[in-house]
Coordinates of C-alpha atoms and ligand atoms in Angstrom, one line a residue:
Chain C
M18 CA 231.0 -180.7 65.1
K19 CA 227.4 -179.6 65.1
E20 CA 224.6 -181.3 67.0
K21 CA 223.1 -184.4 65.3
V22 CA 219.4 -184.0 64.7
V23 CA 219.0 -187.4 63.1
E24 CA 221.1 -190.4 63.8
A25 CA 220.4 -193.8 62.2
I26 CA 222.5 -196.7 63.4
G27 CA 222.5 -200.1 61.7
L28 CA 218.9 -199.9 60.5
K29 CA 217.4 -203.0 59.0
K30 CA 214.0 -203.4 57.5
S31 CA 212.4 -206.3 55.4
F32 CA 209.0 -206.9 54.0
G33 CA 208.6 -210.7 53.9
D34 CA 211.7 -211.9 52.1
L35 CA 212.4 -208.6 50.5
H36 CA 215.3 -207.1 52.5
V37 CA 215.0 -203.4 51.8
L38 CA 217.4 -201.9 54.3
K39 CA 220.4 -204.0 55.3
G40 CA 221.9 -202.0 58.1
V41 CA 222.2 -198.3 57.2
D42 CA 223.8 -195.6 59.1
L43 CA 223.3 -191.9 58.6
D44 CA 223.7 -188.6 60.5
L45 CA 222.1 -185.3 59.8
H46 CA 223.6 -182.3 61.6
R47 CA 221.7 -179.2 62.5
G48 CA 221.3 -176.8 59.6
E49 CA 222.7 -179.1 56.8
T50 CA 221.0 -180.7 53.9
V51 CA 221.7 -184.4 53.1
V52 CA 220.6 -185.7 49.8
I53 CA 219.8 -189.4 49.5
L54 CA 220.2 -190.8 46.0
G55 CA 219.3 -194.3 44.9
K56 CA 217.4 -196.4 42.4
S57 CA 213.7 -196.8 42.4
G58 CA 212.7 -199.3 45.1
A59 CA 216.0 -198.9 46.9
G60 CA 214.2 -198.1 50.1
K61 CA 214.6 -194.4 50.3
S62 CA 211.0 -193.7 51.2
V63 CA 211.1 -196.5 53.7
F64 CA 214.1 -194.9 55.4
I65 CA 212.4 -191.6 56.0
K66 CA 209.1 -193.2 56.9
I67 CA 210.9 -194.9 59.8
M68 CA 212.1 -191.5 60.9
V69 CA 208.5 -190.3 61.5
G70 CA 207.2 -193.7 62.8
L71 CA 205.1 -194.6 59.8
L72 CA 207.1 -197.8 59.6
T73 CA 209.1 -199.5 62.3
Q74 CA 212.5 -201.0 61.7
D75 CA 213.3 -204.7 62.4
S76 CA 216.5 -203.8 64.1
G77 CA 218.8 -200.9 64.6
V78 CA 218.2 -197.5 66.1
M79 CA 216.6 -194.3 64.7
R80 CA 217.2 -191.3 66.9
V81 CA 215.5 -188.0 65.9
L82 CA 216.2 -184.9 68.0
G83 CA 217.7 -187.1 70.6
Q84 CA 214.7 -189.4 70.9
D85 CA 214.5 -193.1 70.0
V86 CA 211.5 -193.0 67.6
E87 CA 210.7 -196.7 68.0
K88 CA 210.3 -196.4 71.8
L89 CA 208.1 -193.3 71.8
K90 CA 204.5 -193.5 73.0
T91 CA 201.7 -192.0 70.9
K92 CA 201.8 -188.7 72.6
A93 CA 205.5 -188.2 72.5
L94 CA 205.6 -189.5 68.9
N95 CA 203.0 -186.9 67.9
A96 CA 205.0 -184.2 69.6
L97 CA 208.1 -185.2 67.7
R98 CA 206.2 -185.5 64.4
L99 CA 205.2 -181.8 64.7
K100 CA 208.9 -180.9 64.6
I101 CA 209.3 -182.8 61.3
G102 CA 207.9 -181.7 58.0
F103 CA 207.3 -184.6 55.7
S104 CA 206.7 -183.7 52.1
F105 CA 205.3 -186.8 50.4
Q106 CA 206.4 -188.3 47.1
N107 CA 203.0 -187.7 45.5
S108 CA 202.1 -184.6 47.6
A109 CA 199.3 -186.4 49.4
L110 CA 197.1 -183.3 49.5
Y111 CA 193.7 -184.0 51.0
D112 CA 191.6 -184.1 47.9
S113 CA 188.3 -183.4 49.5
M114 CA 189.6 -180.1 50.8
T115 CA 190.6 -176.8 49.2
V116 CA 194.2 -175.6 49.3
K117 CA 193.3 -173.3 52.2
E118 CA 191.7 -176.2 54.2
N119 CA 194.7 -178.3 53.4
L120 CA 197.0 -175.8 55.0
E121 CA 194.6 -175.1 57.8
F122 CA 194.4 -178.8 58.8
P123 CA 197.7 -179.2 60.6
L124 CA 197.4 -175.7 62.0
V125 CA 194.0 -175.8 63.7
R126 CA 194.5 -179.4 65.0
N127 CA 197.8 -178.6 66.7
I128 CA 197.8 -175.0 67.8
K129 CA 194.9 -174.1 70.1
N130 CA 193.5 -170.7 70.5
L131 CA 194.5 -169.3 67.2
S132 CA 192.4 -166.4 66.0
R133 CA 190.9 -166.5 62.5
K134 CA 193.1 -163.6 61.5
E135 CA 196.3 -165.2 62.7
K136 CA 195.4 -168.3 60.9
D137 CA 194.6 -166.5 57.6
L138 CA 197.9 -164.6 57.9
K139 CA 199.9 -167.7 58.4
I140 CA 198.3 -169.4 55.4
E141 CA 198.9 -166.4 53.2
E142 CA 202.5 -166.2 54.3
M143 CA 203.1 -169.9 53.5
L144 CA 201.4 -169.6 50.1
D145 CA 203.5 -166.6 49.3
S146 CA 206.6 -168.4 50.3
V147 CA 205.9 -171.2 47.8
G148 CA 204.8 -168.6 45.2
L149 CA 201.2 -169.8 44.8
P150 CA 198.9 -167.2 46.6
Q151 CA 196.3 -167.3 43.8
T152 CA 195.5 -171.0 44.4
I153 CA 194.0 -170.5 47.8
N154 CA 190.5 -171.5 47.0
Q155 CA 191.3 -174.2 44.4
M156 CA 190.9 -177.9 44.9
P157 CA 194.0 -180.2 44.6
S158 CA 192.5 -181.8 41.5
E159 CA 192.7 -178.4 39.7
L160 CA 196.5 -178.0 40.4
S161 CA 199.4 -179.2 38.2
G162 CA 201.9 -181.7 39.6
G163 CA 204.4 -179.0 40.4
Q164 CA 201.9 -176.8 42.1
K165 CA 200.7 -179.8 44.2
K166 CA 204.3 -180.4 45.3
R167 CA 204.7 -176.8 46.3
I168 CA 201.4 -176.7 48.2
G169 CA 202.5 -180.0 49.9
V170 CA 205.7 -178.2 51.0
A171 CA 203.7 -175.3 52.2
R172 CA 201.5 -177.5 54.3
T173 CA 204.5 -179.1 56.0
L174 CA 206.2 -175.8 56.6
I175 CA 203.2 -174.2 58.3
L176 CA 204.1 -175.7 61.7
N177 CA 207.7 -174.4 61.5
P178 CA 209.4 -177.8 61.6
E179 CA 213.0 -178.2 62.6
I180 CA 213.6 -181.0 60.1
M181 CA 212.3 -181.1 56.6
L182 CA 212.0 -184.4 54.7
Y183 CA 211.5 -184.0 50.9
D184 CA 210.5 -187.3 49.1
E185 CA 211.4 -186.8 45.5
P186 CA 210.4 -183.1 45.3
T187 CA 211.3 -182.8 41.6
A188 CA 210.2 -186.2 40.2
G189 CA 208.2 -185.9 37.0
L190 CA 208.6 -182.2 36.6
D191 CA 210.1 -180.1 33.8
P192 CA 213.6 -178.7 34.3
I193 CA 212.4 -175.2 35.0
T194 CA 209.9 -176.2 37.6
C195 CA 212.6 -178.4 39.1
M196 CA 214.8 -175.4 39.5
D197 CA 212.0 -173.5 41.1
I198 CA 211.6 -176.3 43.6
N199 CA 215.3 -176.5 44.2
N200 CA 215.4 -172.8 44.9
L201 CA 212.4 -173.2 47.2
I202 CA 214.2 -175.9 49.2
N203 CA 217.2 -173.6 49.6
E204 CA 215.1 -170.7 50.5
V205 CA 213.3 -172.7 53.2
Q206 CA 216.6 -173.8 54.5
E207 CA 217.8 -170.2 54.9
R208 CA 214.6 -168.6 56.0
Y209 CA 213.5 -171.2 58.6
R210 CA 216.9 -172.6 59.5
T211 CA 215.8 -176.2 59.0
S212 CA 217.9 -179.3 58.7
S213 CA 216.7 -181.3 55.6
I214 CA 216.9 -184.6 53.9
V215 CA 216.1 -184.6 50.2
I216 CA 215.4 -187.8 48.4
T217 CA 215.9 -187.6 44.7
H218 CA 217.0 -189.3 41.5
D219 CA 217.9 -186.0 40.0
L220 CA 221.6 -185.1 40.2
T221 CA 221.0 -181.4 39.5
C222 CA 218.6 -181.2 42.4
A223 CA 221.2 -183.1 44.5
K224 CA 224.0 -180.7 43.5
V225 CA 222.0 -177.5 44.0
T226 CA 220.4 -178.4 47.3
G227 CA 222.7 -180.8 49.1
D228 CA 225.6 -180.3 51.5
R229 CA 226.3 -184.0 51.5
M230 CA 225.2 -186.9 49.4
A231 CA 224.5 -190.5 50.4
V232 CA 223.9 -193.1 47.8
L233 CA 221.6 -196.0 48.8
L234 CA 222.4 -199.2 46.8
D235 CA 221.5 -202.7 47.7
G236 CA 220.1 -201.7 51.1
Q237 CA 223.2 -199.8 52.2
F238 CA 224.7 -196.4 51.9
R239 CA 227.5 -197.2 49.6
S240 CA 229.0 -193.8 49.3
K241 CA 228.8 -190.7 51.4
G242 CA 230.3 -187.2 51.1
S243 CA 230.1 -184.0 49.1
F244 CA 228.9 -184.1 45.5
Q245 CA 232.5 -183.9 44.3
E246 CA 233.7 -186.7 46.6
V247 CA 230.9 -189.0 45.7
F248 CA 231.0 -188.6 42.0
S249 CA 234.3 -187.2 40.8
K250 CA 236.3 -190.1 42.0
A251 CA 233.6 -192.7 42.2
E252 CA 235.2 -196.1 42.3
D253 CA 232.1 -198.0 42.8
E254 CA 230.7 -199.0 39.4
Q255 CA 227.1 -198.6 40.4
V256 CA 227.6 -195.2 41.9
K257 CA 229.4 -194.2 38.8
S258 CA 226.8 -195.4 36.4
F259 CA 224.2 -193.5 38.4
Y260 CA 226.1 -190.4 37.6
D261 CA 226.8 -191.3 33.9
Y262 CA 223.2 -192.2 33.1
N263 CA 221.9 -189.1 34.8
F264 CA 224.0 -186.8 32.6
I265 CA 223.4 -188.6 29.4
E266 CA 219.7 -188.3 30.0
S267 CA 219.7 -184.6 30.8
Chain X
M21 CA 212.0 -221.4 58.6
A22 CA 208.5 -220.2 58.9
E23 CA 208.4 -219.3 55.2
E24 CA 209.5 -222.8 54.2
A25 CA 206.8 -224.3 56.2
D26 CA 204.4 -221.9 54.5
D27 CA 205.5 -223.0 51.1
R28 CA 204.8 -226.7 51.8
K29 CA 201.2 -226.1 52.8
P30 CA 198.6 -227.1 50.3
L31 CA 196.7 -224.4 48.5
L32 CA 193.4 -225.0 50.4
S33 CA 195.0 -224.7 53.8
K34 CA 196.7 -221.5 52.7
K35 CA 193.3 -220.1 51.7
I36 CA 191.8 -221.1 55.1
D37 CA 194.8 -219.4 56.8
K38 CA 194.2 -216.3 54.9
F39 CA 190.5 -216.3 55.7
F40 CA 191.1 -216.6 59.4
K41 CA 193.8 -213.9 59.3
G42 CA 191.4 -211.6 57.6
L43 CA 188.7 -212.4 60.2
A44 CA 191.1 -211.6 63.0
D45 CA 192.1 -208.4 61.2
A46 CA 188.5 -207.3 60.8
W47 CA 187.8 -208.2 64.5
N48 CA 190.7 -206.0 65.6
F49 CA 189.3 -203.2 63.4
V50 CA 185.9 -203.4 65.1
R51 CA 187.5 -203.5 68.5
R52 CA 189.6 -200.5 67.8
Y53 CA 186.5 -198.6 66.8
F54 CA 184.9 -199.3 70.2
Q55 CA 188.1 -198.4 71.9
E56 CA 188.4 -195.0 70.2
V57 CA 184.8 -194.0 69.9
F58 CA 184.5 -193.1 73.6
M59 CA 188.0 -191.6 73.9
P60 CA 188.4 -187.8 73.6
P61 CA 189.2 -185.7 71.6
F62 CA 185.9 -186.1 69.7
E63 CA 185.7 -185.0 66.1
F64 CA 182.2 -183.5 66.3
K65 CA 182.6 -181.2 63.3
E66 CA 183.6 -184.0 61.0
L67 CA 180.9 -186.3 62.4
I68 CA 178.2 -183.7 61.6
H69 CA 179.7 -183.2 58.1
Q70 CA 179.5 -187.0 57.5
C71 CA 176.0 -187.3 58.8
Y72 CA 174.9 -184.5 56.4
R73 CA 176.8 -186.2 53.5
I74 CA 175.2 -189.5 54.1
G75 CA 171.7 -187.9 54.2
V76 CA 172.3 -186.0 51.0
E77 CA 173.8 -188.9 49.2
S78 CA 171.0 -191.3 49.8
L79 CA 167.9 -189.2 50.3
P80 CA 166.8 -188.9 46.6
L81 CA 167.2 -192.6 45.8
I82 CA 165.6 -193.7 49.1
S83 CA 162.6 -191.4 48.6
L84 CA 162.0 -192.7 45.2
T85 CA 162.4 -196.4 46.1
G86 CA 160.4 -196.1 49.3
F87 CA 157.5 -194.4 47.5
I88 CA 157.4 -196.9 44.7
V89 CA 157.7 -199.9 47.0
G90 CA 154.7 -198.6 48.9
I91 CA 152.6 -198.2 45.8
V92 CA 153.6 -201.5 44.2
F93 CA 153.4 -203.6 47.3
T94 CA 149.9 -202.3 48.0
N95 CA 148.8 -202.9 44.5
Q96 CA 150.2 -206.4 44.4
S97 CA 148.7 -207.4 47.7
R98 CA 145.2 -206.2 46.9
P99 CA 144.0 -209.1 44.8
S100 CA 144.8 -211.8 47.4
L101 CA 143.3 -209.8 50.2
S102 CA 140.1 -209.1 48.2
E103 CA 139.7 -212.7 47.4
F104 CA 138.9 -213.1 51.1
G105 CA 136.9 -209.9 51.1
A106 CA 139.6 -208.4 53.3
S107 CA 140.9 -205.5 51.3
S108 CA 140.1 -203.2 54.2
W109 CA 143.0 -204.8 56.0
L110 CA 145.4 -203.5 53.4
P111 CA 146.7 -200.6 55.6
S112 CA 147.5 -203.1 58.5
L113 CA 149.2 -205.5 56.2
I114 CA 151.3 -202.9 54.5
S115 CA 152.3 -201.1 57.7
I116 CA 153.5 -204.4 59.3
A117 CA 155.4 -205.4 56.2
V118 CA 157.0 -201.9 55.8
V119 CA 157.9 -201.3 59.4
R120 CA 159.1 -204.8 60.2
A121 CA 161.0 -205.7 57.1
M122 CA 160.9 -203.6 54.0
G123 CA 161.8 -200.2 55.4
P124 CA 165.0 -201.3 57.1
L125 CA 166.0 -203.7 54.3
V126 CA 165.4 -201.4 51.4
T127 CA 167.1 -198.5 53.1
A128 CA 170.1 -200.6 54.2
L129 CA 170.6 -202.1 50.8
I130 CA 170.4 -198.7 49.1
A131 CA 172.8 -197.2 51.6
A132 CA 175.2 -200.1 51.2
G133 CA 175.3 -199.3 47.5
K134 CA 175.5 -195.6 47.7
V135 CA 177.2 -194.8 51.1
G136 CA 179.2 -198.0 51.6
S137 CA 180.8 -197.8 48.2
S138 CA 181.6 -194.1 48.5
I139 CA 183.2 -194.6 51.9
G140 CA 185.2 -197.5 50.6
A141 CA 186.4 -195.6 47.6
E142 CA 187.1 -192.5 49.5
I143 CA 189.2 -194.0 52.3
G144 CA 190.8 -196.4 49.8
S145 CA 192.0 -193.6 47.6
M146 CA 193.2 -191.7 50.7
K147 CA 195.1 -194.8 51.7
V148 CA 196.9 -195.4 48.3
T149 CA 197.7 -191.7 47.8
E150 CA 199.3 -191.6 51.3
Q151 CA 196.8 -189.0 52.5
I152 CA 196.2 -191.2 55.6
D153 CA 200.0 -191.2 56.2
A154 CA 200.0 -187.5 55.8
M155 CA 197.4 -187.1 58.5
E156 CA 199.3 -189.4 60.8
V157 CA 202.5 -187.3 60.4
S158 CA 200.6 -184.1 61.1
A159 CA 199.8 -185.7 64.5
T160 CA 196.2 -186.4 63.8
N161 CA 194.8 -189.9 64.4
P162 CA 193.4 -190.9 61.0
F163 CA 191.5 -193.8 62.5
K164 CA 189.6 -191.4 64.7
F165 CA 189.2 -188.7 62.1
L166 CA 188.2 -190.9 59.2
V167 CA 186.9 -194.2 60.5
V168 CA 185.2 -193.4 63.8
T169 CA 183.4 -190.4 62.4
R170 CA 182.1 -192.3 59.4
V171 CA 181.0 -195.4 61.2
T172 CA 179.3 -193.4 63.9
A173 CA 177.6 -191.3 61.2
T174 CA 176.2 -194.3 59.4
T175 CA 175.1 -195.8 62.7
I176 CA 173.1 -192.7 63.6
M177 CA 171.8 -191.9 60.1
I178 CA 170.6 -195.3 58.9
P179 CA 167.9 -195.6 61.6
L180 CA 166.7 -192.0 60.8
L181 CA 166.6 -192.8 57.1
V182 CA 164.7 -196.0 57.9
M183 CA 162.0 -194.0 59.7
Y184 CA 161.9 -191.7 56.7
T185 CA 161.6 -194.6 54.3
D186 CA 158.8 -196.1 56.4
F187 CA 157.0 -192.8 56.2
V188 CA 157.4 -192.4 52.4
A189 CA 156.5 -196.0 51.7
L190 CA 153.3 -195.6 53.8
M191 CA 152.5 -192.4 51.9
G192 CA 152.9 -194.2 48.7
S193 CA 150.6 -197.0 50.0
F194 CA 148.1 -194.4 51.2
L195 CA 147.8 -192.8 47.7
N196 CA 147.1 -196.2 46.2
V197 CA 144.6 -197.2 48.9
N198 CA 143.0 -193.8 48.8
A199 CA 142.5 -194.0 45.0
N200 CA 141.0 -197.5 45.1
E201 CA 139.2 -197.8 48.5
M202 CA 138.5 -194.1 49.2
V203 CA 140.1 -194.4 52.6
S204 CA 140.9 -191.0 54.2
L205 CA 144.4 -190.1 55.6
T206 CA 143.3 -190.2 59.2
T207 CA 141.6 -193.6 58.8
F208 CA 144.6 -195.0 57.0
F209 CA 147.1 -193.9 59.7
F210 CA 144.8 -194.8 62.5
Q211 CA 144.8 -198.3 61.1
V212 CA 148.5 -198.2 60.6
F213 CA 149.3 -197.2 64.2
E214 CA 146.8 -199.7 65.5
S215 CA 148.6 -202.6 63.9
I216 CA 152.2 -201.9 64.7
T217 CA 153.4 -202.6 68.2
F218 CA 156.2 -201.2 70.3
L219 CA 158.2 -204.4 69.6
D220 CA 158.0 -203.8 65.9
I221 CA 159.3 -200.3 66.3
W222 CA 162.1 -201.2 68.7
S223 CA 163.3 -204.1 66.7
S224 CA 163.2 -202.1 63.6
V225 CA 165.3 -199.3 65.2
L226 CA 167.8 -201.7 66.7
K227 CA 168.1 -203.6 63.5
S228 CA 168.7 -200.4 61.6
I229 CA 171.4 -199.4 64.0
L230 CA 173.1 -202.7 63.3
F231 CA 172.7 -202.2 59.6
G232 CA 174.2 -198.7 59.8
F233 CA 177.1 -199.9 61.8
T234 CA 177.7 -202.7 59.3
I235 CA 177.7 -200.4 56.3
G236 CA 180.1 -198.0 57.9
I237 CA 182.6 -200.4 59.4
V238 CA 182.8 -202.6 56.2
G239 CA 183.3 -199.6 54.0
C240 CA 186.0 -198.2 56.2
Y241 CA 187.7 -201.5 56.7
K242 CA 187.8 -202.3 53.0
G243 CA 189.1 -198.8 52.3
Y244 CA 191.6 -198.7 55.1
N245 CA 193.1 -202.0 53.9
S246 CA 193.0 -201.5 50.2
T247 CA 196.3 -202.3 48.6
K248 CA 198.4 -200.1 46.3
G249 CA 197.1 -198.7 43.1
T250 CA 193.8 -197.3 41.7
E251 CA 192.7 -200.8 40.9
G252 CA 192.7 -201.5 44.7
V253 CA 190.4 -198.6 45.3
G254 CA 187.8 -199.9 42.9
R255 CA 188.0 -203.3 44.5
A256 CA 187.7 -201.9 47.9
A257 CA 184.5 -200.0 46.9
N258 CA 183.1 -203.1 45.2
S259 CA 183.7 -205.5 48.0
A260 CA 182.5 -203.0 50.6
V261 CA 179.1 -203.2 48.8
V262 CA 179.0 -207.0 48.4
I263 CA 180.1 -207.8 51.9
S264 CA 177.9 -205.3 53.6
M265 CA 174.9 -206.5 51.6
F266 CA 175.7 -210.1 52.5
L267 CA 176.0 -209.2 56.2
I268 CA 172.8 -207.2 56.2
F269 CA 170.9 -210.2 54.9
I270 CA 172.4 -212.5 57.6
E271 CA 171.6 -209.9 60.3
E272 CA 168.1 -209.6 59.0
L273 CA 167.6 -213.4 59.3
L274 CA 169.1 -213.5 62.8
A275 CA 166.9 -210.5 63.9
L276 CA 163.9 -212.3 62.5
Q277 CA 164.6 -215.3 64.7
I278 CA 165.2 -213.3 67.8
V279 CA 162.1 -211.1 67.4
N280 CA 159.9 -214.1 66.7
A281 CA 161.3 -215.7 69.9
I282 CA 160.5 -212.6 71.9
R283 CA 157.0 -212.4 70.3
N284 CA 156.2 -216.0 71.2
M285 CA 157.3 -215.5 74.8
Ligands
LIG22 N1 204.3 -201.0 53.4 C1 205.0 -201.8 52.5 N2 204.7 -203.1 52.5 C2 205.4 -203.9 51.7 N3 206.4 -203.6 50.9 C3 206.8 -202.3 50.9 C4 206.1 -201.3 51.7 N4 206.7 -200.1 51.6 C5 207.7 -200.3 50.7 N5 207.8 -201.6 50.3 C6 208.8 -202.2 49.4 O1 210.0 -201.7 49.8 C7 210.8 -201.4 48.6 C8 211.4 -200.0 48.8 O2 210.3 -199.1 48.7 P1 210.6 -197.5 48.7 O3 209.2 -196.9 48.6 O4 211.4 -197.2 49.9 O5 211.4 -197.3 47.4 P2 212.1 -195.9 47.0 O6 213.5 -196.0 47.1 O7 211.4 -194.8 47.7 O8 211.7 -195.9 45.4 P3 211.1 -194.8 44.5 O9 212.3 -194.0 44.1 O10 210.4 -195.5 43.4 O11 210.2 -194.0 45.4 C9 209.9 -201.6 47.4 O12 210.3 -202.8 46.8 C10 208.5 -201.7 48.0 O13 207.8 -202.6 47.2
LIG23 MG1 210.0 -193.4 47.2

């Protein structure tokens, strides 16, 4: 069995009387991609936000790269965050900065003594790897949704993270762009040897990118396993309907 | 249990609860500013950028308003002074009014409208589109990068802008006085500097620092705490302006009391 890079044990989280996570467990092993599926509002984003310390759980343990996230002090937490790439649901590009400045931001603030040339090279490499070298001087407002997503991914990749978290990378995109993004996720996986968590509603994306699936329903992971295991013999009605509706729609 | 108790509370007491919670929240925000402003690393580049932005944003409007206030105030004061045959006192009267009250107040109110709202809207939209979270996960302290720089920038820039407004308003006044009473520039400014005291200048500067801090901190606080959605951003910008204007007037009143007390000592 490979080393666990993420280990969630009995995680609970509520907002007021809204119980979002009711004790979830999940392991992510080095080099694999786990896909988290689930309805809107199921708590998928909340789950990965706990992983980087943007939210804190009410109870349970979240261990990332062997460290208990909740117990980390600011400095150690920041050091851990640099090893995690977080691609936000709505890209979260800094809209007062150009694409170049967006990519530069994590770079110059976290790696000291970087020459201008090294910096530019790194930025070019990242833009090439997401296939958008021509956008370098554009503002985020001039990009399409799919382009924004890819620049967002480039910005998180620039620090060579060990773990990549993709929050709905294909939501709201046409099928062809979706496929581009799926391929990008797989390419990143191969080229940079990351371990990834992909959150999605999109079963094609899940099938293409994921080694394992986990379905989040009613605050718990109801079904885990390979795509075949989860969906071909799904006994759970809700898991099944997830599959059915997805394919009727597409 | 706690929720049940909360449900049974009458509406008014809930509102009062909310008010004091908000107050405590705001107080913590201010405290956090003072904790982080002196702690390295310092974001000098962003601070300079913000200072520049504040200057550029408010300069045109402040120039125009200051100038017009100078002219109009001089013109309107003339009749009452000439009734006592004292129109030669116009420069003294105007300089005292401008330096003590109008310069700081006009500048602060305009900056609250232009700068305060733009800070509120900017930080608010960064909040709701998760840009602040993105900063945090790339190991940058967003409070330091966004809030500390902006509040410090307004605190530095508003006093400078106030001096500029004072100057522009006095120039406006001079043009009017020059046209009507044929007073030369040197005579005008000689009279101006004769009538304003050190206390006037110091209190004006200190007051402006307070106004600047208020505009920055209210804009940032409202933006940083704006709730989900684009509607929240608009509301943040709007209430940033309303609240900072309200606070500026209160501060002006308090400053007036304090300065008068000192003057009478
Ligand atoms: N900071 C917060 N404060 C209060 N409630 C929150 C907060 N973050 C999330 N929630 C609530 O938690 C629930 C789960 O949110 P989450 O964003 O994790 O959903 P999701 O599974 O990612 O859905 P989607 O697919 O729409 O992104 C939602 O009902 C949301 O309103
Ligand atoms: Mg989500």
